[in-house]
Amino acid sequence: MLWITEFSGLFSAALAMVILSPSLQSFSPAAAIRSSHLDAYFRPLPSDHSLRNFSFRESPIFRNADECRFSGGDSGVCNPSLVHVAITLDVEYLRGSIAAVNSILQHSVCPESVFFHFLVSETNLESLIRSTFPKLNLKIYYFAPETVQSLISSSVRQALEQPLNYARNYLADLLEPCVNRVIYLDSDLVVIDDIAKLWKTGLGPRTIGAPEYCHANFTRYFTGAFWSDKRFNETFKGRNPCYFNTGVMVIDLKKWRRFGYTKTIEKWMEIQKAERIYELGSLPPYLLVFAGHVAPISHRWNQHGLGGDNVRGSCRDLHAGPVSLLHWSGSGKPWFRLDSKHPCPLDTLWEPYDLYKHSH
């Protein structure tokens, strides 16, 4: 297709569970994240949950080490010394987002050189995040739900249809033109290494970098209607597409803007509404555009699937190899399980970064 030039939250994280767990291989990706009797246990806070119920401790102040090279001539977002990180903020996963930020600061050699771009659809979150991290380099970006609402098709679960899940598609438009690269992170993870190491990952000619999982049965991420229609399945002709989790990505925004990938993703979403070529929400458009053209990043930067799943509700172990980032993708979130007094063993690795007052 002429408009395809190059070959990803909550939803994409759940898919990773299906891929990595042998016990789930008999289930399709869609079946593994459908609602089940476990949903009530894993469900996020209700949408009308008030911010007055949130109370966070103030984070310690983290300073740059002596060896940090920080250009003091420009203290704004365009400073070339900055590491840019984008995270969504919403009521349901606010506790996870704050823990993620806290973990990044704790493990950064140059924490004052990290600039956080927070994407929100609720404007009342800014004062809370600033009071929790009073010295943080940050900017709040309002993502209007109507930007993408008409493009979202029904999915296997209503939670996957939330507009903020799609905000990552618009980073190139939302962030300042001077920001040429950004790390996008989900809200259900903690970083236990220096984020600058991930920032320095070389992308070569690619637009995005992410850990890839090429043992996945790629055909299962699209419907029979997709694979039976040449208009669609020839998208992957000449490519070696692999699954990747869109909860951890390094994105070259300069290339993204040049090739207009936001419009390309929107085009696939329009096709989905008309033709129903996948069942799973926000990830498949990324696979359609980028799979087979992703700069590979070490799996240590996305030890994902720790949240468990809705099919069996089981806890997960770490995958073999080193760990720089722990990702509770899947249905279960560590803060819910810790509060319920039924944590998985690895949830205790998330707990030290939790700043929620009521949890201690």
Short mmCIF file of C-alpha atoms in Angstrom, two decimals:
data_model
loop_
_atom_site.label_atom_id
_atom_site.label_comp_id
_atom_site.label_asym_id
_atom_site.label_seq_id
_atom_site.Cartn_x
_atom_site.Cartn_y
_atom_site.Cartn_z
CA MET A 1 0.00 0.00 0.00
CA LEU A 2 1.31 3.41 -0.89
CA TRP A 3 0.52 4.87 2.50
CA ILE A 4 2.52 2.19 4.34
CA THR A 5 6.20 3.03 4.14
CA GLU A 6 7.79 1.28 7.12
CA PHE A 7 7.03 -1.28 9.59
CA SER A 8 3.11 -0.42 20.69
CA GLY A 9 -0.79 0.35 28.23
CA LEU A 10 -2.38 -1.46 29.39
CA PHE A 11 -3.55 -3.55 26.40
CA SER A 12 -0.19 -4.24 24.77
CA ALA A 13 1.16 -5.35 28.12
CA ALA A 14 -1.55 -7.99 28.41
CA LEU A 15 -0.52 -9.40 25.05
CA ALA A 16 3.01 -9.94 26.28
CA MET A 17 1.67 -12.31 28.88
CA VAL A 18 0.16 -14.52 26.22
CA ILE A 19 3.39 -14.68 24.28
CA LEU A 20 5.77 -15.43 27.10
CA SER A 21 3.80 -17.91 29.16
CA PRO A 22 3.72 -21.52 27.91
CA SER A 23 0.59 -22.12 29.97
CA LEU A 24 -1.32 -19.66 27.79
CA GLN A 25 -0.26 -20.84 24.35
CA SER A 26 -3.60 -22.59 23.80
CA PHE A 27 -5.43 -19.28 24.13
CA SER A 28 -5.63 -16.60 21.47
CA PRO A 29 -4.29 -13.16 22.46
CA ALA A 30 -7.84 -11.85 22.58
CA ALA A 31 -9.13 -14.72 24.72
CA ALA A 32 -6.35 -14.29 27.23
CA ILE A 33 -7.42 -10.75 28.12
CA ARG A 34 -11.19 -11.11 27.98
CA SER A 35 -13.15 -10.42 31.14
CA SER A 36 -13.32 -13.31 33.57
CA HIS A 37 -14.27 -14.07 37.14
CA LEU A 38 -10.92 -12.55 38.13
CA ASP A 39 -11.74 -9.12 36.74
CA ALA A 40 -13.25 -7.89 39.99
CA TYR A 41 -9.96 -8.64 41.73
CA PHE A 42 -7.76 -6.97 39.14
CA ARG A 43 -10.03 -4.11 38.05
CA PRO A 44 -8.63 -0.54 38.36
CA LEU A 45 -10.31 2.09 40.47
CA PRO A 46 -13.74 3.17 39.24
CA SER A 47 -13.83 6.16 36.92
CA ASP A 48 -15.56 8.35 39.50
CA HIS A 49 -12.84 7.76 42.09
CA SER A 50 -11.99 11.19 43.50
CA LEU A 51 -8.50 12.59 43.78
CA ARG A 52 -9.21 13.45 47.39
CA ASN A 53 -8.71 9.76 48.14
CA PHE A 54 -5.08 10.00 46.96
CA SER A 55 -2.34 11.03 49.33
CA PHE A 56 1.32 10.67 48.38
CA ARG A 57 4.49 11.29 50.34
CA GLU A 58 6.81 13.91 48.92
CA SER A 59 9.70 12.35 47.02
CA PRO A 60 13.26 12.99 48.21
CA ILE A 61 15.32 15.42 46.14
CA PHE A 62 17.73 13.64 43.81
CA ARG A 63 20.80 15.51 42.56
CA ASN A 64 23.13 14.98 39.62
CA ALA A 65 26.43 13.25 40.27
CA ASP A 66 29.60 15.26 39.72
CA GLU A 67 30.31 13.55 36.41
CA CYS A 68 27.02 14.67 34.87
CA ARG A 69 27.40 17.01 31.96
CA PHE A 70 24.44 19.32 32.01
CA SER A 71 24.28 22.34 29.73
CA GLY A 72 23.30 25.17 32.03
CA GLY A 73 22.74 27.64 29.22
CA ASP A 74 19.23 26.39 28.53
CA SER A 75 17.06 25.30 31.45
CA GLY A 76 14.01 24.60 29.30
CA VAL A 77 12.72 21.54 27.50
CA CYS A 78 14.98 22.19 24.49
CA ASN A 79 18.20 21.69 26.46
CA PRO A 80 20.20 19.13 24.43
CA SER A 81 21.54 17.54 27.63
CA LEU A 82 18.13 16.26 28.68
CA VAL A 83 16.81 12.70 28.68
CA HIS A 84 13.13 12.84 27.68
CA VAL A 85 10.61 10.42 29.20
CA ALA A 86 6.87 10.36 28.40
CA ILE A 87 4.30 8.76 30.72
CA THR A 88 0.51 9.01 30.89
CA LEU A 89 -1.23 10.13 34.07
CA ASP A 90 -4.75 9.06 34.88
CA VAL A 91 -6.67 8.36 38.07
CA GLU A 92 -6.78 4.59 37.61
CA TYR A 93 -3.02 4.13 37.29
CA LEU A 94 -1.72 7.27 39.00
CA ARG A 95 -0.12 5.27 41.79
CA GLY A 96 1.81 3.22 39.27
CA SER A 97 2.94 6.28 37.31
CA ILE A 98 4.29 7.95 40.45
CA ALA A 99 6.17 4.79 41.44
CA ALA A 100 7.67 4.62 37.93
CA VAL A 101 8.93 8.21 38.17
CA ASN A 102 10.32 7.58 41.65
CA SER A 103 12.21 4.51 40.43
CA ILE A 104 13.73 6.41 37.49
CA LEU A 105 14.99 9.18 39.77
CA GLN A 106 16.43 6.78 42.32
CA HIS A 107 18.51 4.90 39.77
CA SER A 108 19.59 7.79 37.54
CA VAL A 109 23.17 9.00 37.79
CA CYS A 110 21.92 12.34 36.46
CA PRO A 111 18.31 12.64 37.73
CA GLU A 112 18.19 16.41 37.23
CA SER A 113 18.86 15.80 33.55
CA VAL A 114 15.68 13.75 33.09
CA PHE A 115 12.70 15.68 31.74
CA PHE A 116 9.25 14.12 32.18
CA HIS A 117 6.45 14.70 29.69
CA PHE A 118 3.15 13.76 31.33
CA LEU A 119 0.15 13.11 29.08
CA VAL A 120 -3.20 13.73 30.77
CA SER A 121 -6.88 13.89 29.94
CA GLU A 122 -7.74 15.30 33.37
CA THR A 123 -6.23 18.71 34.07
CA ASN A 124 -6.55 18.41 37.87
CA LEU A 125 -3.57 16.04 38.12
CA GLU A 126 -0.84 18.65 37.67
CA SER A 127 -0.88 20.02 41.23
CA LEU A 128 -0.70 16.52 42.67
CA ILE A 129 2.31 15.47 40.61
CA ARG A 130 4.13 18.75 41.34
CA SER A 131 3.53 18.46 45.09
CA THR A 132 4.86 14.89 45.05
CA PHE A 133 7.96 15.82 43.01
CA PRO A 134 8.54 19.53 43.78
CA LYS A 135 11.92 19.70 41.98
CA LEU A 136 11.05 17.56 38.98
CA ASN A 137 11.70 18.78 35.44
CA LEU A 138 8.28 18.26 33.92
CA LYS A 139 5.59 19.52 31.63
CA ILE A 140 1.92 18.51 31.48
CA TYR A 141 0.33 17.94 28.07
CA TYR A 142 -3.42 17.76 27.75
CA PHE A 143 -4.55 15.04 25.37
CA ALA A 144 -8.10 15.74 24.27
CA PRO A 145 -10.10 12.48 24.12
CA GLU A 146 -11.94 13.70 21.03
CA THR A 147 -8.63 13.61 19.14
CA VAL A 148 -8.96 9.86 18.79
CA GLN A 149 -12.42 8.97 20.12
CA SER A 150 -14.02 8.58 16.69
CA LEU A 151 -11.20 6.27 15.56
CA ILE A 152 -11.42 3.80 18.43
CA SER A 153 -13.22 0.57 17.62
CA SER A 154 -14.70 -1.78 20.17
CA SER A 155 -12.24 -4.20 21.73
CA VAL A 156 -12.37 -7.36 23.84
CA ARG A 157 -12.51 -5.24 27.00
CA GLN A 158 -13.83 -1.73 27.57
CA ALA A 159 -10.65 -0.68 29.42
CA LEU A 160 -8.73 -1.02 26.16
CA GLU A 161 -10.91 1.60 24.52
CA GLN A 162 -9.85 4.54 26.73
CA PRO A 163 -8.56 7.44 24.60
CA LEU A 164 -5.48 8.01 26.77
CA ASN A 165 -4.25 4.53 25.72
CA TYR A 166 -3.74 6.07 22.29
CA ALA A 167 -1.92 9.23 23.40
CA ARG A 168 1.45 7.66 22.56
CA ASN A 169 0.43 7.88 18.88
CA TYR A 170 0.50 11.68 19.13
CA LEU A 171 3.79 12.30 20.95
CA ALA A 172 5.34 13.83 17.84
CA ASP A 173 2.54 16.41 17.76
CA LEU A 174 2.18 17.01 21.50
CA LEU A 175 5.84 17.47 22.41
CA GLU A 176 7.85 20.51 21.36
CA PRO A 177 9.46 20.31 17.89
CA CYS A 178 12.91 20.58 19.52
CA VAL A 179 12.37 17.20 21.25
CA ASN A 180 13.77 14.76 18.71
CA ARG A 181 13.77 11.60 20.81
CA VAL A 182 11.68 10.30 23.70
CA ILE A 183 11.37 7.18 25.82
CA TYR A 184 7.73 6.14 26.18
CA LEU A 185 6.91 4.12 29.32
CA ASP A 186 3.74 2.50 30.61
CA SER A 187 2.50 3.26 34.12
CA ASP A 188 2.86 -0.26 35.54
CA LEU A 189 6.64 -0.59 35.66
CA VAL A 190 9.73 0.39 37.62
CA VAL A 191 13.20 1.11 36.27
CA ILE A 192 16.07 -0.36 38.30
CA ASP A 193 18.93 0.88 36.13
CA ASP A 194 20.12 4.23 34.82
CA ILE A 195 17.53 5.39 32.29
CA ALA A 196 20.32 7.17 30.38
CA LYS A 197 21.55 3.76 29.19
CA LEU A 198 18.22 3.15 27.45
CA TRP A 199 18.23 6.72 26.13
CA LYS A 200 21.58 6.16 24.38
CA THR A 201 20.34 3.10 22.48
CA GLY A 202 21.19 3.40 18.81
CA LEU A 203 18.21 3.16 16.46
CA GLY A 204 20.15 3.28 13.19
CA PRO A 205 17.71 3.96 10.33
CA ARG A 206 14.69 2.86 12.40
CA THR A 207 12.09 5.12 13.94
CA ILE A 208 11.41 3.11 17.08
CA GLY A 209 13.38 0.70 19.24
CA ALA A 210 11.95 -1.96 21.55
CA PRO A 211 12.66 -5.48 22.77
CA GLU A 212 11.29 -7.93 20.19
CA TYR A 213 9.80 -11.40 20.72
CA CYS A 214 10.08 -13.31 17.47
CA HIS A 215 8.91 -16.68 18.81
CA ALA A 216 5.32 -15.42 19.00
CA ASN A 217 2.70 -16.72 16.60
CA PHE A 218 2.29 -13.43 14.77
CA THR A 219 -0.82 -14.49 12.84
CA ARG A 220 -2.86 -14.56 16.05
CA TYR A 221 -2.78 -10.79 16.42
CA PHE A 222 -5.08 -10.27 13.43
CA THR A 223 -8.39 -11.72 12.32
CA GLY A 224 -9.08 -14.21 9.56
CA ALA A 225 -10.50 -11.33 7.53
CA PHE A 226 -7.08 -9.68 7.61
CA TRP A 227 -5.12 -12.74 6.50
CA SER A 228 -7.59 -13.64 3.76
CA ASP A 229 -7.47 -10.23 2.10
CA LYS A 230 -4.44 -9.29 0.00
CA ARG A 231 -5.12 -5.62 0.53
CA PHE A 232 -4.13 -6.15 4.14
CA ASN A 233 -1.87 -9.18 4.48
CA GLU A 234 0.55 -7.98 1.81
CA THR A 235 1.46 -5.23 4.27
CA PHE A 236 3.94 -7.73 5.73
CA LYS A 237 5.32 -8.90 2.38
CA GLY A 238 9.12 -8.86 2.43
CA ARG A 239 9.20 -8.21 6.16
CA ASN A 240 10.04 -10.44 9.11
CA PRO A 241 7.52 -9.11 11.63
CA CYS A 242 7.96 -9.83 15.33
CA TYR A 243 5.80 -8.95 18.31
CA PHE A 244 7.00 -6.09 20.49
CA ASN A 245 5.49 -4.52 23.59
CA THR A 246 4.60 -0.85 23.14
CA GLY A 247 4.87 -0.15 26.87
CA VAL A 248 8.61 0.50 26.52
CA MET A 249 9.76 2.24 23.35
CA VAL A 250 12.52 4.59 22.31
CA ILE A 251 11.08 6.82 19.58
CA ASP A 252 12.90 9.01 17.08
CA LEU A 253 10.35 11.83 16.88
CA LYS A 254 12.23 13.57 14.10
CA LYS A 255 11.80 10.56 11.81
CA TRP A 256 8.23 10.04 13.03
CA ARG A 257 7.31 13.56 12.01
CA ARG A 258 9.13 13.29 8.68
CA PHE A 259 7.26 10.12 7.65
CA GLY A 260 3.91 11.10 9.15
CA TYR A 261 3.38 7.94 11.16
CA THR A 262 0.53 9.38 13.20
CA LYS A 263 -1.56 9.60 10.02
CA THR A 264 -0.52 6.09 9.02
CA ILE A 265 -1.65 4.67 12.35
CA GLU A 266 -4.92 6.59 12.09
CA LYS A 267 -5.46 5.12 8.61
CA TRP A 268 -5.17 1.59 10.00
CA MET A 269 -7.62 2.50 12.78
CA GLU A 270 -10.10 3.68 10.14
CA ILE A 271 -9.70 0.39 8.28
CA GLN A 272 -10.23 -1.49 11.54
CA LYS A 273 -13.56 0.25 12.11
CA ALA A 274 -14.75 -0.71 8.65
CA GLU A 275 -13.22 -4.17 8.23
CA ARG A 276 -12.53 -5.54 11.75
CA ILE A 277 -9.00 -6.78 11.05
CA TYR A 278 -7.98 -7.21 14.73
CA GLU A 279 -9.59 -7.55 18.15
CA LEU A 280 -7.08 -6.04 20.49
CA GLY A 281 -7.13 -2.25 20.65
CA SER A 282 -4.06 -0.01 20.44
CA LEU A 283 -1.18 -2.40 19.68
CA PRO A 284 -2.03 -3.86 16.23
CA PRO A 285 -1.59 -0.54 14.37
CA TYR A 286 1.97 -0.40 15.70
CA LEU A 287 2.60 -3.94 14.50
CA LEU A 288 1.17 -3.06 11.09
CA VAL A 289 3.38 0.00 10.73
CA PHE A 290 6.61 -1.01 12.46
CA ALA A 291 6.91 -4.80 12.96
CA GLY A 292 9.91 -5.99 10.99
CA HIS A 293 11.44 -2.52 11.11
CA VAL A 294 12.14 -2.16 14.85
CA ALA A 295 15.60 -1.46 16.25
CA PRO A 296 16.12 -4.34 18.70
CA ILE A 297 16.74 -3.44 22.33
CA SER A 298 17.95 -5.85 25.01
CA HIS A 299 15.17 -7.76 26.77
CA ARG A 300 16.59 -6.52 30.08
CA TRP A 301 14.72 -3.26 29.36
CA ASN A 302 11.30 -4.91 29.40
CA GLN A 303 11.01 -7.83 31.80
CA HIS A 304 7.29 -7.83 31.19
CA GLY A 305 4.29 -9.99 31.94
CA LEU A 306 4.63 -9.72 35.72
CA GLY A 307 1.01 -8.73 36.18
CA GLY A 308 -0.43 -12.13 35.41
CA ASP A 309 -3.49 -12.79 33.31
CA ASN A 310 -7.24 -13.18 33.36
CA VAL A 311 -7.27 -16.77 32.12
CA ARG A 312 -5.49 -18.42 35.02
CA GLY A 313 -4.74 -15.54 37.35
CA SER A 314 -1.26 -16.87 37.99
CA CYS A 315 1.80 -15.01 39.22
CA ARG A 316 4.80 -14.70 36.93
CA ASP A 317 8.52 -15.21 37.39
CA LEU A 318 11.32 -13.17 35.87
CA HIS A 319 12.53 -14.27 32.47
CA ALA A 320 16.08 -15.53 32.18
CA GLY A 321 18.75 -12.86 31.88
CA PRO A 322 19.64 -9.48 33.39
CA VAL A 323 17.01 -6.99 34.50
CA SER A 324 16.91 -3.22 34.08
CA LEU A 325 13.13 -2.70 33.99
CA LEU A 326 10.32 -4.65 35.68
CA HIS A 327 6.96 -4.41 33.91
CA TRP A 328 3.68 -5.57 35.51
CA SER A 329 1.91 -5.94 32.19
CA GLY A 330 -1.14 -8.15 32.31
CA SER A 331 -4.27 -7.90 34.42
CA GLY A 332 -2.84 -7.77 37.93
CA LYS A 333 -1.14 -4.66 39.24
CA PRO A 334 1.19 -4.82 42.24
CA TRP A 335 -0.50 -2.05 44.23
CA PHE A 336 -3.90 -3.77 44.09
CA ARG A 337 -2.45 -7.12 45.13
CA LEU A 338 -0.34 -5.65 47.93
CA ASP A 339 -3.34 -3.78 49.35
CA SER A 340 -5.47 -6.91 49.20
CA LYS A 341 -2.79 -8.85 51.12
CA HIS A 342 -2.50 -11.33 48.26
CA PRO A 343 0.67 -10.20 46.49
CA CYS A 344 2.68 -12.18 44.00
CA PRO A 345 6.32 -12.71 45.08
CA LEU A 346 7.70 -10.16 42.63
CA ASP A 347 5.27 -7.45 43.79
CA THR A 348 7.63 -6.80 46.70
CA LEU A 349 10.14 -5.48 44.13
CA TRP A 350 7.67 -2.74 43.19
CA GLU A 351 6.73 -1.79 46.76
CA PRO A 352 9.88 0.23 47.68
CA TYR A 353 9.02 2.79 44.99
CA ASP A 354 5.42 3.30 46.13
CA LEU A 355 4.81 6.78 47.56
CA TYR A 356 1.15 6.21 48.37
CA LYS A 357 0.63 7.10 52.04
CA HIS A 358 -2.23 4.74 52.74
CA SER A 359 -0.20 1.72 51.69
CA HIS A 360 2.26 1.98 54.57
#
